Short mmCIF file of C-alpha atoms in Angstrom, two decimals:
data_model
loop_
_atom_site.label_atom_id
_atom_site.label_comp_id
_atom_site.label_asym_id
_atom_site.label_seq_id
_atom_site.Cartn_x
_atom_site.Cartn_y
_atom_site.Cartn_z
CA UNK F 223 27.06 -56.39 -96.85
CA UNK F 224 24.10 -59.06 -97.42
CA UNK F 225 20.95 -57.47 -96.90
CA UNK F 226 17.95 -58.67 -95.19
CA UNK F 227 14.53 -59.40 -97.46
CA UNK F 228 10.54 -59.56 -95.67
CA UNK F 229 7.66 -59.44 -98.23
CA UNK F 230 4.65 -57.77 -96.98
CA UNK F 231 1.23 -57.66 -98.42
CA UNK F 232 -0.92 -54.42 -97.33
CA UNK F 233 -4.45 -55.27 -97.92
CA UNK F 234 -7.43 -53.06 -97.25
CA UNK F 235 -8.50 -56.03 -94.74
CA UNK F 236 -5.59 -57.48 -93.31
CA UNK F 237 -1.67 -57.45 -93.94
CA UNK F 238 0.41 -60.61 -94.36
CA UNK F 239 4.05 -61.11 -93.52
CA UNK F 240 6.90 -63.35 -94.62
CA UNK F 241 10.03 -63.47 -93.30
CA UNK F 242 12.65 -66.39 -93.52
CA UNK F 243 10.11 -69.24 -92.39
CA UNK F 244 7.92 -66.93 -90.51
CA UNK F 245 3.91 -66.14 -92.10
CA UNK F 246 1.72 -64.18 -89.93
CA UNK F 247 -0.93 -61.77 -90.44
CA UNK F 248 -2.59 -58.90 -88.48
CA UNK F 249 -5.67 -56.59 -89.14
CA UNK F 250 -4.71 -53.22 -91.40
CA UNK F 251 -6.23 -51.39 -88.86
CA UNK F 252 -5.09 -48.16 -87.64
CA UNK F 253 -6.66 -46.06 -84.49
CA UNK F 254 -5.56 -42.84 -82.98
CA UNK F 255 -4.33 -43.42 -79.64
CA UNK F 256 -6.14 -41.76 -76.36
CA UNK F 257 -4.34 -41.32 -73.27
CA UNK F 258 -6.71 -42.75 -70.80
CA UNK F 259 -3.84 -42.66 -67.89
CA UNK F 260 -4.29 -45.92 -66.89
CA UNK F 261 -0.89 -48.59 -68.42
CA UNK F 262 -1.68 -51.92 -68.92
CA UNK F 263 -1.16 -54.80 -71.30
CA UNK F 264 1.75 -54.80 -73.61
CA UNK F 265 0.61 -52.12 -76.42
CA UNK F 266 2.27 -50.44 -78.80
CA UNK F 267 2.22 -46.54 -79.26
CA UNK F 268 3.80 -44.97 -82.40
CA UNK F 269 4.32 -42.17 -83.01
CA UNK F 270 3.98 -40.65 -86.59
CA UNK F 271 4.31 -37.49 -88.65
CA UNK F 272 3.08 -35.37 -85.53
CA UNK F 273 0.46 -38.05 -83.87
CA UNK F 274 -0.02 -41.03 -81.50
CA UNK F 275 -1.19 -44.22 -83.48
CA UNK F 276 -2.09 -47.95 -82.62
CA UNK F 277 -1.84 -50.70 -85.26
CA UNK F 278 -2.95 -53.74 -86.00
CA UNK F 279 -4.46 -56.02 -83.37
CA UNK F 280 -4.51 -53.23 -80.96
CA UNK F 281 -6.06 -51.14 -82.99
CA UNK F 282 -9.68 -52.96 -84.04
CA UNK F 283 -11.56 -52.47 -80.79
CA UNK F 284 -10.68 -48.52 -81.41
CA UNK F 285 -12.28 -45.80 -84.10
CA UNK F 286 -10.01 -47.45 -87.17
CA UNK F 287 -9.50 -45.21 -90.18
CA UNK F 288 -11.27 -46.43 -93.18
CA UNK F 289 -8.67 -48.99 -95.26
CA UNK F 290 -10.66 -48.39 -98.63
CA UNK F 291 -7.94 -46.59 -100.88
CA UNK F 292 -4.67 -45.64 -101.79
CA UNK F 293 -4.57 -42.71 -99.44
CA UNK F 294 -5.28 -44.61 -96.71
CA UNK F 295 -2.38 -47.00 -97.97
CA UNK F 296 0.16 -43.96 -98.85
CA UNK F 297 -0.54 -42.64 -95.96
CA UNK F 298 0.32 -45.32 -93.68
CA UNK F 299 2.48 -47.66 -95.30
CA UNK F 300 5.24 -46.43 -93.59
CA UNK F 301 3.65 -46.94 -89.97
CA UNK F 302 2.51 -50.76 -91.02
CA UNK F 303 6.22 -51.20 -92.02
CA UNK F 304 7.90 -50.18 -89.08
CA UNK F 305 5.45 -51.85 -86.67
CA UNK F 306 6.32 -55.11 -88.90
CA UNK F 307 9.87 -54.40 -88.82
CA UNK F 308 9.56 -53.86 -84.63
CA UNK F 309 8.28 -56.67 -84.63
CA UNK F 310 10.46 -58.88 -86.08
CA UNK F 311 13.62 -57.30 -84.95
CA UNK F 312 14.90 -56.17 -87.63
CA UNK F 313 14.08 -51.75 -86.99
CA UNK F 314 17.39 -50.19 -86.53
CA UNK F 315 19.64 -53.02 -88.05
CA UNK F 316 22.86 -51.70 -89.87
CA UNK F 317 22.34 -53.87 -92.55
CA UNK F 318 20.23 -52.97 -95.95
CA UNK F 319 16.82 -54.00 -95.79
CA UNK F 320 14.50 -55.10 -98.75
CA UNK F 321 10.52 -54.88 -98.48
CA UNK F 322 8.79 -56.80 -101.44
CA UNK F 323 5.39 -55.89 -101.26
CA UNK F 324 2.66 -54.62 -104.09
CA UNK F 325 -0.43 -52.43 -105.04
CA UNK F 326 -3.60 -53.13 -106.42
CA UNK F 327 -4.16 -53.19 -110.26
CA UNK F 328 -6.64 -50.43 -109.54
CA UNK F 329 -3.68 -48.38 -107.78
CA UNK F 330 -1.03 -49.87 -110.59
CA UNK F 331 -0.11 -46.18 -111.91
CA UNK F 332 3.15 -44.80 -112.93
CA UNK F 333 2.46 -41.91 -110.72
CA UNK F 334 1.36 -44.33 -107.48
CA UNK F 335 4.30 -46.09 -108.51
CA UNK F 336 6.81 -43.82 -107.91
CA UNK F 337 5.00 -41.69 -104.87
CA UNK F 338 4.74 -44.96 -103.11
CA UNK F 339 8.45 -45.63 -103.54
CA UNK F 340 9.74 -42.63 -102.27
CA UNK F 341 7.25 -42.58 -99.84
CA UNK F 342 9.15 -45.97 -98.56
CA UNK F 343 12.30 -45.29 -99.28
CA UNK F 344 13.19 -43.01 -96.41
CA UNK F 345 10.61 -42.22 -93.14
CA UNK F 346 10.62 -41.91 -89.46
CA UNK F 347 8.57 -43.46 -86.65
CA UNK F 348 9.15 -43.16 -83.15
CA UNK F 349 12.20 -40.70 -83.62
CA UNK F 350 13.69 -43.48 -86.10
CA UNK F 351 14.37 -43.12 -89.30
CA UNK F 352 13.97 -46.40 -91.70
CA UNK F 353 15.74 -46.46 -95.21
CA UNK F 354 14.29 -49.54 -97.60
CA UNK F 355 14.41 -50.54 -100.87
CA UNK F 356 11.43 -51.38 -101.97
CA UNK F 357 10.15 -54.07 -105.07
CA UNK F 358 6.69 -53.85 -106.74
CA UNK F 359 4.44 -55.46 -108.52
CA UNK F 360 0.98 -55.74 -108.97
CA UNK F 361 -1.12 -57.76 -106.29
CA UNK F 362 -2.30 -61.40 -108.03
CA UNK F 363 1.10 -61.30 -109.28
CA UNK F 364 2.91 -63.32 -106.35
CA UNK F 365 0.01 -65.83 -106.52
CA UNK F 366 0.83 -66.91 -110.10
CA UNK F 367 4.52 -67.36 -108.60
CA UNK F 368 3.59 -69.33 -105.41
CA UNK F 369 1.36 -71.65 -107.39
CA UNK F 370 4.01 -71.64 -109.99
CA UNK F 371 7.24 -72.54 -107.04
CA UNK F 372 4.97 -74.99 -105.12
CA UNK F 373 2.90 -76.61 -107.53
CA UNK F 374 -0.50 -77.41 -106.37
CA UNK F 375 -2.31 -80.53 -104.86
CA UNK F 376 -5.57 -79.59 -106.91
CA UNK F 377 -4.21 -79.96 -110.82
CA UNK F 378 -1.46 -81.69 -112.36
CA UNK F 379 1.68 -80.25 -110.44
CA UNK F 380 3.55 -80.67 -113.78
CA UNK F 381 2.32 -77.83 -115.31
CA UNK F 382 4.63 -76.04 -118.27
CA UNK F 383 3.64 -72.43 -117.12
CA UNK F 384 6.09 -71.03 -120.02
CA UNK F 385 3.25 -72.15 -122.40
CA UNK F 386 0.24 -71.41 -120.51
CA UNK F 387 -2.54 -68.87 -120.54
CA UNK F 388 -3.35 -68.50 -116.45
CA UNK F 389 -6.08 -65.96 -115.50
CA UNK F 390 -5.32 -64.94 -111.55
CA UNK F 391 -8.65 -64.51 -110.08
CA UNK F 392 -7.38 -62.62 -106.72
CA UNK F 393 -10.36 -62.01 -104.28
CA UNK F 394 -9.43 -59.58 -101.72
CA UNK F 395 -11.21 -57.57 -98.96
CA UNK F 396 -11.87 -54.15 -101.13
CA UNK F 397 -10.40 -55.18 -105.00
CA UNK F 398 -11.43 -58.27 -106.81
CA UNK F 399 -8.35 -58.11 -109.37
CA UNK F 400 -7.68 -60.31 -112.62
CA UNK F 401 -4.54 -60.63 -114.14
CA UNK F 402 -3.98 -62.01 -117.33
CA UNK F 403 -0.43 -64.25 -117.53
CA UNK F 404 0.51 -65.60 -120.92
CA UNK F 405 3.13 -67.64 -121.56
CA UNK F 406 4.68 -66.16 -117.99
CA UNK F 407 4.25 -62.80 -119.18
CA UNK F 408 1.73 -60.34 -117.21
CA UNK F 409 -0.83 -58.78 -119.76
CA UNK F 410 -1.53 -55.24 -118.38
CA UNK F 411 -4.00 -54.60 -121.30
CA UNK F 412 -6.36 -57.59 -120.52
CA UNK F 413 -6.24 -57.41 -116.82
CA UNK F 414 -8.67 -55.33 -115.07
CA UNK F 415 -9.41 -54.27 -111.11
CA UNK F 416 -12.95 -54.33 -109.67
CA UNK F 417 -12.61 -52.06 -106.91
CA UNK F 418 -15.35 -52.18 -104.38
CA UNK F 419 -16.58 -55.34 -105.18
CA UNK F 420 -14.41 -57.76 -102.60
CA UNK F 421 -15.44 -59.15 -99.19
CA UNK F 422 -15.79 -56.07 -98.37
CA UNK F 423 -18.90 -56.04 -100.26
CA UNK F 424 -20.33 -58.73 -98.02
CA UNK F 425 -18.60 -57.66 -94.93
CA UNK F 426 -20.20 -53.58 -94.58
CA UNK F 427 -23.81 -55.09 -94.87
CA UNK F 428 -23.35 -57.95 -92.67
CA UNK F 429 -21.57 -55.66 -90.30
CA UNK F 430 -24.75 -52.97 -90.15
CA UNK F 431 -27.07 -55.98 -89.85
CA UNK F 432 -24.89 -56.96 -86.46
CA UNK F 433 -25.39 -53.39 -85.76
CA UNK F 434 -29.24 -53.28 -85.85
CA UNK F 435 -29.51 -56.75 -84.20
CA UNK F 436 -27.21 -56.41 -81.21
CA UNK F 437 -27.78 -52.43 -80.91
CA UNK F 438 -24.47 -51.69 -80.39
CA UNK F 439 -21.04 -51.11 -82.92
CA UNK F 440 -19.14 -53.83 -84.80
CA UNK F 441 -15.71 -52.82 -86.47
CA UNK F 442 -15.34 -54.54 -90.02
CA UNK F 443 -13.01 -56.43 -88.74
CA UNK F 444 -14.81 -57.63 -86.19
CA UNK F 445 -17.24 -58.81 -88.65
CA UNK F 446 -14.66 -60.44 -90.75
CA UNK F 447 -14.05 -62.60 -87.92
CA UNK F 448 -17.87 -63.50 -87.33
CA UNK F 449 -17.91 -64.45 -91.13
CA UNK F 450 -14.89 -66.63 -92.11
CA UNK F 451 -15.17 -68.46 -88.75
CA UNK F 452 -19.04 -68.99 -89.27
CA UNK F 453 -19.10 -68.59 -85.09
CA UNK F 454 -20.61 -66.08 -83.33
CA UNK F 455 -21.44 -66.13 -79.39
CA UNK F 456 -23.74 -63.19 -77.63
CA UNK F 457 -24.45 -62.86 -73.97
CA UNK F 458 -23.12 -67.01 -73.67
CA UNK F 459 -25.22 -67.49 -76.65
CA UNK F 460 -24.27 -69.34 -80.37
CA UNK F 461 -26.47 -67.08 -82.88
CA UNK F 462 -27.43 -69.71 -85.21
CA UNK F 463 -29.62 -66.87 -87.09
CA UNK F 464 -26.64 -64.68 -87.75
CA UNK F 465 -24.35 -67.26 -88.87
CA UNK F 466 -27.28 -68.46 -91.55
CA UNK F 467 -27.87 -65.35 -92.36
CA UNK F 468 -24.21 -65.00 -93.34
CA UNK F 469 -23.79 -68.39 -95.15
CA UNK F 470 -26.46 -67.26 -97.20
CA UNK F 471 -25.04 -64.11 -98.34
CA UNK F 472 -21.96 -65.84 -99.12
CA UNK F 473 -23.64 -67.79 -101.34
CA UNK F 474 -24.83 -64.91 -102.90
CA UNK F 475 -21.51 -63.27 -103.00
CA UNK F 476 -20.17 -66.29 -104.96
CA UNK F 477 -23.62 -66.20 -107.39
CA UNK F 478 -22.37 -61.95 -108.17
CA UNK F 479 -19.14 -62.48 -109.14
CA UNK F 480 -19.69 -64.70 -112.07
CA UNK F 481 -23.13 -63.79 -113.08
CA UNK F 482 -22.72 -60.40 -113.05
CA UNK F 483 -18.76 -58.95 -111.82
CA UNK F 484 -16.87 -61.38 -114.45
CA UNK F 485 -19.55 -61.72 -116.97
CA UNK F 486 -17.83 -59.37 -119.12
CA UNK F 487 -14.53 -61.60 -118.29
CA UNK F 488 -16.12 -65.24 -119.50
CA UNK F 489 -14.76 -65.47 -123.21
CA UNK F 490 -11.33 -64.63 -121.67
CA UNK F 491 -11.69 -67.31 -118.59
CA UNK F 492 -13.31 -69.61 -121.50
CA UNK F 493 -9.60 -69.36 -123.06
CA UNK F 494 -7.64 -69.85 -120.78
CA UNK F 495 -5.46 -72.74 -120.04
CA UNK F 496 -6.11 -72.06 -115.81
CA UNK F 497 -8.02 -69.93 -114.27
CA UNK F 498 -6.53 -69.65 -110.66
CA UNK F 499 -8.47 -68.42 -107.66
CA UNK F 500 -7.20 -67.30 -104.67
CA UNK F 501 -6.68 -64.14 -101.96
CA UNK F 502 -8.82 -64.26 -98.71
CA UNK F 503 -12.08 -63.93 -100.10
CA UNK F 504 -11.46 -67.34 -101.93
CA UNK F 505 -12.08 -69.31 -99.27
CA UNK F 506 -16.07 -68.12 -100.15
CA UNK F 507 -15.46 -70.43 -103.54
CA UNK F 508 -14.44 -73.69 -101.70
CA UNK F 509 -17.57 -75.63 -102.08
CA UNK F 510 -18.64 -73.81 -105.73
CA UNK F 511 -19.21 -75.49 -108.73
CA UNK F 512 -17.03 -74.79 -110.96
CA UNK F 513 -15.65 -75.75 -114.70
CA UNK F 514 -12.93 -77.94 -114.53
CA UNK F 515 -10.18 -76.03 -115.43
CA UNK F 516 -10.75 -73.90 -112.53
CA UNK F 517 -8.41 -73.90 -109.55
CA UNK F 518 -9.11 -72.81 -106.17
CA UNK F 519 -5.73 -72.31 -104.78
CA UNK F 520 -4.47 -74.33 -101.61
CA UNK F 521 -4.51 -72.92 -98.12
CA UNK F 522 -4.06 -70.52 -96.52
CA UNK F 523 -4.58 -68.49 -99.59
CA UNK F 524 -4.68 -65.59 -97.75
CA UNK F 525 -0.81 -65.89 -98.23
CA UNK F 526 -0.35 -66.87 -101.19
CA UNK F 527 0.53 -63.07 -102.50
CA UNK F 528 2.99 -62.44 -100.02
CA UNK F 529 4.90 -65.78 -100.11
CA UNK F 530 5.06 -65.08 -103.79
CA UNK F 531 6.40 -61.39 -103.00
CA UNK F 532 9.08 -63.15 -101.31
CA UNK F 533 10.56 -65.25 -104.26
CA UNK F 534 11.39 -61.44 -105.71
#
């Protein structure tokens, strides 16, 4: 029997889907659901391990759950899998299903490892129970292999990767990661996780400074939003001051990361052959100065982990 393959990526900011020719993305946000007694609208209520849950999209203008660690992740994997899997059809197919997806460096333990493949393996949602197998790697991994399938319109798409020394610079909302590829082998000992340090960094201020401005509460994902579209409208309003404010701190957040986040890193980025930048926060790096031999990756390189995952 031929069995069915997705790749999802389960970031601390949003989760990105391939299947077959299909990329989308949704917020990792997940809200208790409140029976208010009023239907409407075409949500989705899940029901998990003994509660009520929303997801995703339907989930941001609710209390969200922090999305800052592994727990959270562990915890509800399973629910972000299914609501994928609903929504693409394929929950309660006979056929075998594969999930490629992966864990941050910081996460990358042989205990993780094997807790977050059982925890996959076999769960139930809804009264259903879901049976996967699931394939791991480390995420920055599947950007090395997109870049690597596709080739790139910003270098020389004739690259001999078998002989290279790539650094993956992956930017995402909570975990800056590096990962150190030689000569298409991943280098555990020389790769290192910077948890804390992503957008995220950037987002939680600018988020509280919405907060004491407007007087009322902002999600982090709402915030998000406000930041990578550089567009924000109040009472009919375009805040000019608030989107200043934030191109200015994303200045600032590009001015960190290599003066003070990968200083440590520079003799190793000095070395190598590539030094490839991508994930969602890269999009902050677009207009940077930087040495030649640096790549930012092409868009939407919020995808380019999870297209990867899907060459597996």
């Amino acid at each position: 029997m031929s069995k069915e393959k997705i790749a999802i990526d389960i970031g601390y900011g949003q989760t990105k889907i391939k299947y077959k020719d299909k990329i989308v993305k949704f917020p990792t946000a997940i809200a208790l659901y409140s029976d208010t007694g009023i239907e409407y609208g075409d949500t989705n209520i899940y029901e998990f391990e003994g509660e009520k849950y929303l997801v995703g999209n339907e989930s941001v203008l609710n209390e969200t759950f922090a999305t800052m660690n592994f727990e959270f992740i562990y915890k509800f994997a399973p629910l972000i899998i299914y609501h994928i899997l609903k929504k693409f059809h394929l929950a309660g197919k006979p056929m075998p299903l594969q999930v490629n997806t992966g864990l941050a460096l910081v996460d990358w333990t042989q205990e993780n490892l094997q807790k977050f493949k059982e925890r996959l393996s076999e769960f139930e949602v809804n009264g259903e129970k879901i049976q996967l197998t699931t394939n791991l790697v480390p995420q920055g991994v599947g950007i090395y292999m997109n870049y690597k399938n596709e080739g790139s319109k910003t270098l020389n798409e004739n690259l001999d990767f078998a002989k290279m020394n790539v650094v993956v610079i992956d930017i995402g909302y909570n975990t800056i990661n590096l990962l150190h590829i030689n000569k298409g082998k991943f280098q555990r000992q020389s790769s290192k996780s910077y948890p804390g340090l992503g957008v995220s960094s950037l987002i939680k201020p600018f988020r509280l400074y919405l907060e004491n401005k407007f007087k009322t509460s902002f999600t982090d994902q709402e915030a998000m939003g406000y930041a990578i579209d550089e567009f924000m409208m109040w009472n009919g309003i375009e805040q000019e001051e608030v989107i200043n404010h934030i191109k200015d701190e994303k200045r600032k957040f590009v001015l960190r990361l290599f003066k003070s986040v990968l200083q440590d890193e520079l003799p190793l980025l000095g070395r190598a052959h590539m030094v490839l930048i991508s994930g969602g926060g890269a999009y902050l790096l677009q207009n940077a100065k930087l040495p030649p031999h640096y790549a930012v990756d092409d868009e939407p390189m919020e995808f380019a982990n999870v297209k990867g995952y899907y060459l597996l």
